[in-house]
PDB file of C-alpha atoms in Angstrom:
ATOM      1  CA  GLU A   6      32.153  56.322  -2.442  1.00 84.00           C
ATOM      2  CA  VAL A   7      35.919  56.723  -2.093  1.00 87.00           C
ATOM      3  CA  PRO A   8      37.773  59.496  -3.963  1.00 90.00           C
ATOM      4  CA  HIS A   9      40.353  58.116  -6.406  1.00 94.00           C
ATOM      5  CA  HIS A  10      43.512  59.927  -7.452  1.00 95.00           C
ATOM      6  CA  LEU A  11      45.680  59.639 -10.603  1.00 94.00           C
ATOM      7  CA  VAL A  12      42.883  58.060 -12.638  1.00 91.00           C
ATOM      8  CA  ASP A  13      42.152  59.234 -16.191  1.00 87.00           C
ATOM      9  CA  PHE A  14      44.488  62.213 -15.897  1.00 89.00           C
ATOM     10  CA  ALA A  15      47.378  61.593 -18.335  1.00 90.00           C
ATOM     11  CA  ASP A  16      47.371  62.616 -21.981  1.00 91.00           C
ATOM     12  CA  PRO A  17      47.953  59.407 -23.995  1.00 91.00           C
ATOM     13  CA  ARG A  18      49.862  61.429 -26.588  1.00 89.00           C
ATOM     14  CA  GLN A  19      52.491  62.407 -24.034  1.00 87.00           C
ATOM     15  CA  PRO A  20      55.207  60.175 -22.534  1.00 81.00           C
ATOM     16  CA  PHE A  21      54.682  58.944 -19.007  1.00 82.00           C
ATOM     17  CA  SER A  22      57.114  57.136 -16.734  1.00 80.00           C
ATOM     18  CA  ALA A  23      57.537  55.539 -13.324  1.00 81.00           C
ATOM     19  CA  ALA A  24      59.518  58.608 -12.256  1.00 84.00           C
ATOM     20  CA  MET A  25      56.565  60.871 -13.109  1.00 89.00           C
ATOM     21  CA  TYR A  26      54.211  58.490 -11.358  1.00 91.00           C
ATOM     22  CA  ARG A  27      56.330  58.493  -8.196  1.00 91.00           C
ATOM     23  CA  GLN A  28      56.334  62.293  -8.066  1.00 92.00           C
ATOM     24  CA  LEU A  29      52.576  62.596  -8.560  1.00 95.00           C
ATOM     25  CA  ALA A  30      51.709  59.654  -6.306  1.00 95.00           C
ATOM     26  CA  LEU A  31      53.825  60.951  -3.429  1.00 94.00           C
ATOM     27  CA  ALA A  32      52.173  64.367  -3.742  1.00 96.00           C
ATOM     28  CA  ALA A  33      48.737  62.721  -3.568  1.00 96.00           C
ATOM     29  CA  ILE A  34      49.796  60.558  -0.609  1.00 96.00           C
ATOM     30  CA  ARG A  35      51.065  63.593   1.299  1.00 95.00           C
ATOM     31  CA  ASP A  36      47.828  65.460   0.583  1.00 96.00           C
ATOM     32  CA  ILE A  37      45.579  62.600   1.701  1.00 95.00           C
ATOM     33  CA  HIS A  38      47.660  61.858   4.770  1.00 93.00           C
ATOM     34  CA  GLY A  39      47.766  65.549   5.629  1.00 95.00           C
ATOM     35  CA  ARG A  40      43.966  65.535   5.790  1.00 95.00           C
ATOM     36  CA  GLY A  41      44.044  62.677   8.296  1.00 94.00           C
ATOM     37  CA  LYS A  42      42.791  60.088   5.836  1.00 92.00           C
ATOM     38  CA  ALA A  43      44.027  56.554   5.194  1.00 89.00           C
ATOM     39  CA  VAL A  44      45.912  56.100   1.934  1.00 93.00           C
ATOM     40  CA  ILE A  45      45.414  52.977  -0.176  1.00 94.00           C
ATOM     41  CA  VAL A  46      47.652  52.476  -3.187  1.00 94.00           C
ATOM     42  CA  SER A  47      45.968  49.927  -5.444  1.00 92.00           C
ATOM     43  CA  GLY A  48      47.479  48.351  -8.490  1.00 83.00           C
ATOM     44  CA  GLY A  49      49.645  45.648  -9.935  1.00 76.00           C
ATOM     45  CA  THR A  50      52.274  47.255 -12.174  1.00 82.00           C
ATOM     46  CA  GLY A  51      55.530  46.122 -10.595  1.00 82.00           C
ATOM     47  CA  LEU A  52      57.835  48.980 -11.520  1.00 80.00           C
ATOM     48  CA  TYR A  53      55.325  51.588 -10.362  1.00 86.00           C
ATOM     49  CA  ILE A  54      54.862  49.822  -7.026  1.00 89.00           C
ATOM     50  CA  ASN A  55      58.627  49.636  -6.627  1.00 87.00           C
ATOM     51  CA  SER A  56      58.959  53.345  -7.363  1.00 88.00           C
ATOM     52  CA  LEU A  57      57.050  54.027  -4.124  1.00 91.00           C
ATOM     53  CA  LEU A  58      58.337  51.197  -1.937  1.00 91.00           C
ATOM     54  CA  PHE A  59      62.026  51.591  -2.722  1.00 87.00           C
ATOM     55  CA  ASP A  60      64.540  54.338  -3.367  1.00 83.00           C
ATOM     56  CA  MET A  61      65.122  54.140  -7.100  1.00 74.00           C
ATOM     57  CA  ASP A  62      67.496  56.195  -9.219  1.00 63.00           C
ATOM     58  CA  PHE A  63      65.548  57.811 -12.051  1.00 62.00           C
ATOM     59  CA  SER A  64      68.331  60.250 -12.879  1.00 53.00           C
ATOM     60  CA  ALA A  65      69.959  58.113 -15.585  1.00 52.00           C
ATOM     61  CA  PRO A  66      70.249  59.837 -18.967  1.00 52.00           C
ATOM     62  CA  GLU A  67      67.623  59.077 -21.564  1.00 59.00           C
ATOM     63  CA  GLY A  68      70.184  57.459 -23.830  1.00 65.00           C
ATOM     64  CA  ASP A  69      70.570  57.305 -27.590  1.00 75.00           C
ATOM     65  CA  GLU A  70      67.137  57.798 -29.129  1.00 76.00           C
ATOM     66  CA  ASP A  71      68.422  57.034 -32.652  1.00 79.00           C
ATOM     67  CA  TYR A  72      69.869  53.738 -31.442  1.00 80.00           C
ATOM     68  CA  ARG A  73      66.567  52.733 -29.895  1.00 79.00           C
ATOM     69  CA  THR A  74      64.635  53.758 -32.974  1.00 80.00           C
ATOM     70  CA  GLN A  75      66.861  51.528 -35.071  1.00 82.00           C
ATOM     71  CA  LEU A  76      66.338  48.638 -32.639  1.00 84.00           C
ATOM     72  CA  LEU A  77      62.598  49.087 -33.023  1.00 79.00           C
ATOM     73  CA  LEU A  78      62.825  49.236 -36.820  1.00 78.00           C
ATOM     74  CA  ASN A  79      65.014  46.126 -36.953  1.00 80.00           C
ATOM     75  CA  ALA A  80      62.350  44.257 -35.003  1.00 80.00           C
ATOM     76  CA  ASP A  81      59.563  45.610 -37.252  1.00 74.00           C
ATOM     77  CA  GLY A  82      57.990  47.088 -34.142  1.00 72.00           C
ATOM     78  CA  ASP A  83      57.361  43.577 -32.770  1.00 80.00           C
ATOM     79  CA  ALA A  84      57.442  43.752 -28.947  1.00 82.00           C
ATOM     80  CA  GLN A  85      57.997  40.008 -28.573  1.00 86.00           C
ATOM     81  CA  ARG A  86      60.980  40.010 -30.929  1.00 87.00           C
ATOM     82  CA  LEU A  87      62.536  42.824 -28.909  1.00 88.00           C
ATOM     83  CA  HIS A  88      61.924  40.943 -25.693  1.00 90.00           C
ATOM     84  CA  ASP A  89      63.511  37.790 -27.164  1.00 91.00           C
ATOM     85  CA  ARG A  90      66.579  39.875 -28.016  1.00 90.00           C
ATOM     86  CA  LEU A  91      66.763  41.114 -24.435  1.00 90.00           C
ATOM     87  CA  LYS A  92      66.354  37.555 -23.160  1.00 89.00           C
ATOM     88  CA  ALA A  93      69.360  36.458 -25.218  1.00 91.00           C
ATOM     89  CA  LEU A  94      71.427  39.288 -23.711  1.00 89.00           C
ATOM     90  CA  ASP A  95      70.239  39.019 -20.116  1.00 87.00           C
ATOM     91  CA  PRO A  96      67.632  36.375 -19.189  1.00 87.00           C
ATOM     92  CA  ALA A  97      67.282  37.825 -15.681  1.00 81.00           C
ATOM     93  CA  ALA A  98      66.407  41.265 -17.053  1.00 82.00           C
ATOM     94  CA  ALA A  99      63.899  39.734 -19.466  1.00 84.00           C
ATOM     95  CA  GLU A 100      62.194  38.059 -16.525  1.00 81.00           C
ATOM     96  CA  GLU A 101      61.900  41.390 -14.725  1.00 77.00           C
ATOM     97  CA  ILE A 102      60.578  43.421 -17.691  1.00 81.00           C
ATOM     98  CA  HIS A 103      57.250  42.647 -19.354  1.00 75.00           C
ATOM     99  CA  PRO A 104      57.366  42.307 -23.176  1.00 80.00           C
ATOM    100  CA  ASN A 105      54.721  45.019 -23.524  1.00 73.00           C
ATOM    101  CA  ASN A 106      56.944  47.535 -21.726  1.00 77.00           C
ATOM    102  CA  VAL A 107      58.736  48.343 -24.965  1.00 81.00           C
ATOM    103  CA  LYS A 108      60.346  51.501 -23.595  1.00 80.00           C
ATOM    104  CA  ARG A 109      62.114  49.625 -20.794  1.00 82.00           C
ATOM    105  CA  VAL A 110      63.026  46.724 -23.087  1.00 86.00           C
ATOM    106  CA  LEU A 111      64.669  49.116 -25.551  1.00 86.00           C
ATOM    107  CA  ARG A 112      66.490  50.929 -22.754  1.00 84.00           C
ATOM    108  CA  ALA A 113      67.808  47.631 -21.358  1.00 86.00           C
ATOM    109  CA  ILE A 114      68.967  46.359 -24.769  1.00 90.00           C
ATOM    110  CA  GLU A 115      70.752  49.635 -25.478  1.00 86.00           C
ATOM    111  CA  ARG A 116      72.612  49.570 -22.183  1.00 83.00           C
ATOM    112  CA  LEU A 117      73.613  45.933 -22.535  1.00 86.00           C
ATOM    113  CA  GLU A 118      74.726  46.205 -26.161  1.00 85.00           C
ATOM    114  CA  LYS A 119      76.812  49.247 -25.278  1.00 79.00           C
ATOM    115  CA  GLY A 120      78.724  47.274 -22.666  1.00 79.00           C
ATOM    116  CA  GLU A 121      77.029  48.285 -19.442  1.00 72.00           C
ATOM    117  CA  PRO A 122      76.683  45.589 -16.756  1.00 67.00           C
ATOM    118  CA  LYS A 123      73.664  43.364 -16.569  1.00 68.00           C
ATOM    119  CA  LEU A 124      70.687  44.647 -14.639  1.00 60.00           C
ATOM    120  CA  GLY A 125      70.419  44.009 -10.910  1.00 56.00           C
ATOM    121  CA  ARG A 126      68.023  41.355  -9.694  1.00 52.00           C
ATOM    122  CA  PHE A 127      64.815  42.225  -7.869  1.00 48.00           C
ATOM    123  CA  ALA A 128      66.169  41.603  -4.371  1.00 47.00           C
ATOM    124  CA  ALA A 129      69.404  43.467  -5.064  1.00 49.00           C
ATOM    125  CA  VAL A 130      67.707  46.834  -5.641  1.00 52.00           C
ATOM    126  CA  GLN A 131      65.416  46.821  -2.608  1.00 64.00           C
ATOM    127  CA  THR A 132      66.479  49.797  -0.538  1.00 81.00           C
ATOM    128  CA  PRO A 133      63.250  50.661   1.308  1.00 85.00           C
ATOM    129  CA  SER A 134      61.949  54.199   0.909  1.00 86.00           C
ATOM    130  CA  LYS A 135      62.538  56.333   3.984  1.00 86.00           C
ATOM    131  CA  GLU A 136      59.380  58.364   3.437  1.00 87.00           C
ATOM    132  CA  LEU A 137      56.746  55.616   3.533  1.00 90.00           C
ATOM    133  CA  LEU A 138      55.951  52.861   6.026  1.00 89.00           C
ATOM    134  CA  PRO A 139      53.587  50.711   3.968  1.00 92.00           C
ATOM    135  CA  VAL A 140      51.431  47.765   4.973  1.00 94.00           C
ATOM    136  CA  LEU A 141      51.447  45.315   2.059  1.00 95.00           C
ATOM    137  CA  ILE A 142      48.257  43.360   1.367  1.00 96.00           C
ATOM    138  CA  GLY A 143      47.915  40.939  -1.544  1.00 95.00           C
ATOM    139  CA  LEU A 144      44.660  39.549  -2.910  1.00 94.00           C
ATOM    140  CA  THR A 145      44.446  36.166  -4.581  1.00 95.00           C
ATOM    141  CA  ARG A 146      41.795  33.649  -5.528  1.00 95.00           C
ATOM    142  CA  ASP A 147      41.389  30.237  -7.147  1.00 96.00           C
ATOM    143  CA  ARG A 148      42.912  30.380 -10.620  1.00 95.00           C
ATOM    144  CA  THR A 149      39.847  28.973 -12.384  1.00 96.00           C
ATOM    145  CA  GLU A 150      37.698  31.623 -10.724  1.00 96.00           C
ATOM    146  CA  LEU A 151      40.265  34.324 -11.502  1.00 96.00           C
ATOM    147  CA  TYR A 152      40.309  33.416 -15.187  1.00 97.00           C
ATOM    148  CA  ASP A 153      36.511  33.372 -15.324  1.00 97.00           C
ATOM    149  CA  ARG A 154      36.441  36.876 -13.815  1.00 97.00           C
ATOM    150  CA  ILE A 155      39.009  38.039 -16.375  1.00 97.00           C
ATOM    151  CA  ASP A 156      36.859  36.678 -19.216  1.00 97.00           C
ATOM    152  CA  ARG A 157      33.785  38.448 -17.868  1.00 97.00           C
ATOM    153  CA  ARG A 158      35.760  41.651 -17.383  1.00 97.00           C
ATOM    154  CA  VAL A 159      36.877  41.665 -21.021  1.00 98.00           C
ATOM    155  CA  ASP A 160      33.287  41.069 -22.179  1.00 98.00           C
ATOM    156  CA  LYS A 161      32.211  44.001 -20.001  1.00 97.00           C
ATOM    157  CA  LEU A 162      34.933  46.258 -21.435  1.00 97.00           C
ATOM    158  CA  PHE A 163      33.594  45.636 -24.933  1.00 97.00           C
ATOM    159  CA  GLU A 164      30.024  46.299 -23.742  1.00 97.00           C
ATOM    160  CA  MET A 165      31.215  49.594 -22.239  1.00 97.00           C
ATOM    161  CA  GLY A 166      32.802  50.704 -25.532  1.00 97.00           C
ATOM    162  CA  LEU A 167      36.457  49.609 -25.575  1.00 97.00           C
ATOM    163  CA  ALA A 168      36.511  49.463 -29.393  1.00 96.00           C
ATOM    164  CA  GLU A 169      34.890  52.890 -29.658  1.00 96.00           C
ATOM    165  CA  GLU A 170      37.368  54.324 -27.161  1.00 95.00           C
ATOM    166  CA  LEU A 171      40.235  53.057 -29.307  1.00 95.00           C
ATOM    167  CA  GLN A 172      38.668  54.652 -32.382  1.00 94.00           C
ATOM    168  CA  ARG A 173      38.564  58.005 -30.581  1.00 95.00           C
ATOM    169  CA  LEU A 174      42.200  57.673 -29.542  1.00 94.00           C
ATOM    170  CA  MET A 175      43.295  56.864 -33.083  1.00 93.00           C
ATOM    171  CA  ALA A 176      41.284  59.831 -34.324  1.00 94.00           C
ATOM    172  CA  MET A 177      43.491  61.931 -32.028  1.00 94.00           C
ATOM    173  CA  GLY A 178      46.474  60.751 -34.067  1.00 93.00           C
ATOM    174  CA  LEU A 179      47.621  57.865 -31.869  1.00 93.00           C
ATOM    175  CA  THR A 180      48.973  54.734 -33.557  1.00 90.00           C
ATOM    176  CA  SER A 181      50.364  51.345 -32.583  1.00 86.00           C
ATOM    177  CA  ALA A 182      53.783  53.016 -32.297  1.00 82.00           C
ATOM    178  CA  ASP A 183      52.674  55.020 -29.240  1.00 85.00           C
ATOM    179  CA  ILE A 184      53.517  53.490 -25.866  1.00 80.00           C
ATOM    180  CA  SER A 185      50.012  54.197 -24.577  1.00 87.00           C
ATOM    181  CA  MET A 186      48.578  52.023 -27.357  1.00 89.00           C
ATOM    182  CA  LYS A 187      50.583  48.955 -26.346  1.00 85.00           C
ATOM    183  CA  GLY A 188      48.413  48.170 -23.336  1.00 88.00           C
ATOM    184  CA  ILE A 189      46.402  44.964 -23.278  1.00 92.00           C
ATOM    185  CA  GLY A 190      43.150  45.538 -25.124  1.00 95.00           C
ATOM    186  CA  TYR A 191      44.370  48.313 -27.380  1.00 94.00           C
ATOM    187  CA  LYS A 192      47.132  46.453 -29.195  1.00 91.00           C
ATOM    188  CA  GLU A 193      45.034  43.340 -29.861  1.00 95.00           C
ATOM    189  CA  ILE A 194      42.199  45.361 -31.409  1.00 96.00           C
ATOM    190  CA  ILE A 195      44.673  47.319 -33.538  1.00 94.00           C
ATOM    191  CA  ASP A 196      46.130  44.027 -34.806  1.00 93.00           C
ATOM    192  CA  ALA A 197      42.686  42.644 -35.627  1.00 95.00           C
ATOM    193  CA  VAL A 198      41.491  45.775 -37.421  1.00 93.00           C
ATOM    194  CA  SER A 199      44.749  45.997 -39.402  1.00 91.00           C
ATOM    195  CA  GLN A 200      43.950  42.512 -40.737  1.00 94.00           C
ATOM    196  CA  GLY A 201      40.487  43.603 -41.830  1.00 95.00           C
ATOM    197  CA  LEU A 202      38.746  41.868 -38.918  1.00 95.00           C
ATOM    198  CA  PRO A 203      36.145  43.373 -36.580  1.00 95.00           C
ATOM    199  CA  ALA A 204      37.310  44.546 -33.169  1.00 95.00           C
ATOM    200  CA  GLU A 205      35.352  41.702 -31.546  1.00 95.00           C
ATOM    201  CA  ALA A 206      37.749  39.241 -33.179  1.00 96.00           C
ATOM    202  CA  ALA A 207      40.411  40.348 -30.703  1.00 97.00           C
ATOM    203  CA  LYS A 208      38.341  39.411 -27.647  1.00 97.00           C
ATOM    204  CA  ASP A 209      39.781  35.923 -27.077  1.00 96.00           C
ATOM    205  CA  THR A 210      43.352  37.170 -27.507  1.00 96.00           C
ATOM    206  CA  ILE A 211      42.724  39.962 -24.995  1.00 97.00           C
ATOM    207  CA  LYS A 212      41.398  37.418 -22.506  1.00 97.00           C
ATOM    208  CA  LEU A 213      44.441  35.185 -22.986  1.00 96.00           C
ATOM    209  CA  ASN A 214      46.931  38.052 -22.671  1.00 93.00           C
ATOM    210  CA  THR A 215      45.158  39.368 -19.580  1.00 95.00           C
ATOM    211  CA  ARG A 216      45.442  35.932 -17.977  1.00 95.00           C
ATOM    212  CA  HIS A 217      49.159  35.896 -18.716  1.00 91.00           C
ATOM    213  CA  TYR A 218      49.501  39.376 -17.252  1.00 89.00           C
ATOM    214  CA  ALA A 219      47.632  38.376 -14.077  1.00 92.00           C
ATOM    215  CA  LYS A 220      49.993  35.437 -13.664  1.00 89.00           C
ATOM    216  CA  ARG A 221      53.007  37.728 -14.026  1.00 85.00           C
ATOM    217  CA  GLN A 222      51.519  40.170 -11.525  1.00 88.00           C
ATOM    218  CA  LEU A 223      51.144  37.423  -8.922  1.00 90.00           C
ATOM    219  CA  THR A 224      54.682  36.207  -9.562  1.00 86.00           C
ATOM    220  CA  TRP A 225      56.018  39.735  -9.056  1.00 85.00           C
ATOM    221  CA  LEU A 226      53.975  40.474  -5.930  1.00 90.00           C
ATOM    222  CA  ARG A 227      54.955  37.205  -4.261  1.00 90.00           C
ATOM    223  CA  ARG A 228      58.544  38.418  -4.165  1.00 86.00           C
ATOM    224  CA  TYR A 229      57.664  40.985  -1.510  1.00 89.00           C
ATOM    225  CA  ASP A 230      58.620  39.379   1.790  1.00 88.00           C
ATOM    226  CA  ARG A 231      56.288  41.619   3.778  1.00 90.00           C
ATOM    227  CA  MET A 232      53.199  40.912   1.668  1.00 94.00           C
ATOM    228  CA  LYS A 233      50.266  39.443   3.603  1.00 96.00           C
ATOM    229  CA  TRP A 234      47.978  37.398   1.369  1.00 97.00           C
ATOM    230  CA  PHE A 235      44.204  37.053   1.601  1.00 97.00           C
ATOM    231  CA  THR A 236      42.170  34.617  -0.505  1.00 96.00           C
ATOM    232  CA  LEU A 237      38.890  35.883  -1.981  1.00 95.00           C
ATOM    233  CA  GLN A 238      35.944  33.867  -3.310  1.00 94.00           C
ATOM    234  CA  GLY A 239      32.931  34.836  -5.357  1.00 91.00           C
ATOM    235  CA  ASP A 240      31.798  38.261  -6.493  1.00 90.00           C
ATOM    236  CA  GLY A 241      30.177  39.626  -3.344  1.00 90.00           C
ATOM    237  CA  PHE A 242      31.701  41.721  -0.574  1.00 92.00           C
ATOM    238  CA  GLN A 243      33.331  39.445   2.010  1.00 93.00           C
ATOM    239  CA  GLN A 244      32.987  41.055   5.398  1.00 95.00           C
ATOM    240  CA  PRO A 245      35.040  38.482   7.396  1.00 95.00           C
ATOM    241  CA  ILE A 246      38.065  38.835   5.098  1.00 95.00           C
ATOM    242  CA  PHE A 247      37.686  42.615   5.141  1.00 94.00           C
ATOM    243  CA  GLU A 248      37.740  42.567   8.949  1.00 96.00           C
ATOM    244  CA  GLU A 249      40.871  40.401   8.868  1.00 96.00           C
ATOM    245  CA  MET A 250      42.549  42.928   6.566  1.00 95.00           C
ATOM    246  CA  LEU A 251      41.617  45.822   8.850  1.00 94.00           C
ATOM    247  CA  THR A 252      42.927  44.014  11.919  1.00 95.00           C
ATOM    248  CA  TYR A 253      46.167  43.126  10.170  1.00 95.00           C
ATOM    249  CA  GLY A 254      46.590  46.666   8.838  1.00 92.00           C
ATOM    250  CA  ARG A 255      46.113  48.207  12.280  1.00 92.00           C
ATOM    251  CA  GLN A 256      48.549  45.779  13.880  1.00 92.00           C
ATOM    252  CA  GLU A 257      51.216  46.472  11.274  1.00 90.00           C
ATOM    253  CA  SER A 258      50.683  50.232  11.520  1.00 83.00           C
ATOM    254  CA  ASP A 259      51.107  50.081  15.310  1.00 81.00           C
ATOM    255  CA  HIS A 260      54.347  48.131  14.893  1.00 74.00           C
ATOM    256  CA  SER A 261      55.619  50.731  12.410  1.00 65.00           C
TER     257      SER A 261
END
């Protein structure tokens, strides 16, 4: 019922970054706003949210690709081993960067091992964007219920053809080395199939990793001082909470 933007538009064979997202997202926001419509940015990937909320410098050089390739080879392509290496160099940076974000992990290790200063903490880089005046709304629910919903979501993804989708992507030439294949769901199935197991064998691992990711998302989002939290229950639409959100959003917009 509501048009969505920046969904199913990127070529998984091509690199994609927070800088590219910011450019495309701002263009979509300007277009929607220009038509007199409300703009809702929905998601939970911390760096991408930050790219809109704060002025971030994406002009840094790409760095030494050979150096990063060697780092990846030395770790046998193991994302967790790379993240452990980053943690030894800068625990604060390791806390900010998810292990699955191999590109950022490699970039951080390279900078640190070449003598650059440690990365700034979350609060230290928050220079609010001058273009947007956002109202921040966070959704949470009982953890047991959240985990049950995650489990059901993973089951539904398999019913809708997650394994078949991965087969099509690999037929396009994509492998576990591609950044787009390191997302939760893809990488676990690749690991299972490489061990001669059916794709379904990865289901429990996907559920576990999704739970961990949800926990990290909540930890990240709770750092936003201006975030207003609403607690959801059950699967149905909750009109009272929706009305509370609308009231809060209008009040905050008027204050802005």
